[in-house]
């Protein structure tokens, strides 16, 4: 189930802010819908922008949630939170925040946190994986992974289709129509997972 949690976006932080979902997606495995993913409207003012995604899924005895929130000021990332819960327990959480010593400080918590020491990141971040649900990555070569705390390469595969390579070597395929994300495909540990825009629920 860790595989499914990671894949459901490679991405999501429950901010508690009331917001209306901008787009709704079905999470599908082997042709069966196992959950949903919500992309929320931006709630920023002036030069402040927020991207937030929440996903929930259920497979056999596992019930999980995955959430990310990224906050920008003047187009630059200032903080990002990614959390994954399974059966009500925190599986993993990654916090990226602005730092005085470096541009960013990355902190890990959850079950495997002891194996993940605090990291620093010294390059400005303008695009993240969560942002791929808000905007087609035209002329973008890499995006920041809120979960891994590392950059991921982006490659244009064809018109409206892009491949994003994660730090573990796996790839997600993002498809767009008229600039809006229509579908995300991933293939991890034998699981073929699709996140498909549900136009009927918009």
mmCIF file of N, CA and C in Angstrom, residues 13 21 30 48 66 85 87 107 113-114 132 158 161 164 188 196-197:
data_model
loop_
_atom_site.group_PDB
_atom_site.id
_atom_site.type_symbol
_atom_site.label_atom_id
_atom_site.label_comp_id
_atom_site.label_asym_id
_atom_site.label_seq_id
_atom_site.Cartn_x
_atom_site.Cartn_y
_atom_site.Cartn_z
ATOM 1 N N UNK A 13 -1.397 18.151 2.405
ATOM 2 C CA UNK A 13 -1.455 18.756 3.699
ATOM 3 C C UNK A 13 -2.874 19.279 3.837
ATOM 4 N N UNK A 21 -13.354 22.408 -4.430
ATOM 5 C CA UNK A 21 -12.521 21.650 -5.364
ATOM 6 C C UNK A 21 -12.653 22.235 -6.764
ATOM 7 N N UNK A 30 -6.495 -1.389 -12.085
ATOM 8 C CA UNK A 30 -7.050 -2.574 -12.755
ATOM 9 C C UNK A 30 -8.505 -2.355 -13.173
ATOM 10 N N UNK A 48 0.591 36.008 -3.594
ATOM 11 C CA UNK A 48 0.573 34.755 -2.839
ATOM 12 C C UNK A 48 -0.307 33.730 -3.557
ATOM 13 N N UNK A 66 -3.753 10.899 1.154
ATOM 14 C CA UNK A 66 -2.493 11.488 0.715
ATOM 15 C C UNK A 66 -2.782 12.945 0.407
ATOM 16 N N UNK A 85 -1.261 9.027 5.187
ATOM 17 C CA UNK A 85 -1.797 8.254 6.304
ATOM 18 C C UNK A 85 -2.388 6.941 5.795
ATOM 19 N N UNK A 87 -4.805 3.763 7.322
ATOM 20 C CA UNK A 87 -5.640 3.296 8.435
ATOM 21 C C UNK A 87 -5.555 4.235 9.634
ATOM 22 N N UNK A 107 12.458 18.467 6.199
ATOM 23 C CA UNK A 107 12.337 17.635 7.391
ATOM 24 C C UNK A 107 11.391 16.469 7.129
ATOM 25 N N UNK A 113 11.180 7.924 9.345
ATOM 26 C CA UNK A 113 11.866 9.210 9.504
ATOM 27 C C UNK A 113 13.305 9.066 9.991
ATOM 28 N N UNK A 114 13.582 8.044 10.808
ATOM 29 C CA UNK A 114 14.933 7.871 11.347
ATOM 30 C C UNK A 114 15.955 7.609 10.253
ATOM 31 N N UNK A 132 1.627 20.351 -11.297
ATOM 32 C CA UNK A 132 1.304 19.738 -12.589
ATOM 33 C C UNK A 132 -0.200 19.535 -12.756
ATOM 34 N N UNK A 158 4.997 14.103 -26.272
ATOM 35 C CA UNK A 158 4.235 14.440 -27.473
ATOM 36 C C UNK A 158 3.360 15.628 -27.120
ATOM 37 N N UNK A 161 1.534 15.742 -23.635
ATOM 38 C CA UNK A 161 1.909 14.579 -22.825
ATOM 39 C C UNK A 161 3.348 14.716 -22.346
ATOM 40 N N UNK A 164 7.459 12.439 -16.185
ATOM 41 C CA UNK A 164 8.146 12.969 -15.009
ATOM 42 C C UNK A 164 8.856 11.810 -14.325
ATOM 43 N N UNK A 188 4.103 1.246 -10.857
ATOM 44 C CA UNK A 188 5.034 0.966 -9.760
ATOM 45 C C UNK A 188 4.799 -0.434 -9.209
ATOM 46 N N UNK A 196 -7.772 9.899 -13.294
ATOM 47 C CA UNK A 196 -8.502 10.386 -14.473
ATOM 48 C C UNK A 196 -9.495 11.477 -14.087
ATOM 49 N N UNK A 197 -9.464 12.577 -14.815
ATOM 50 C CA UNK A 197 -10.395 13.678 -14.577
ATOM 51 C C UNK A 197 -11.830 13.194 -14.748
#
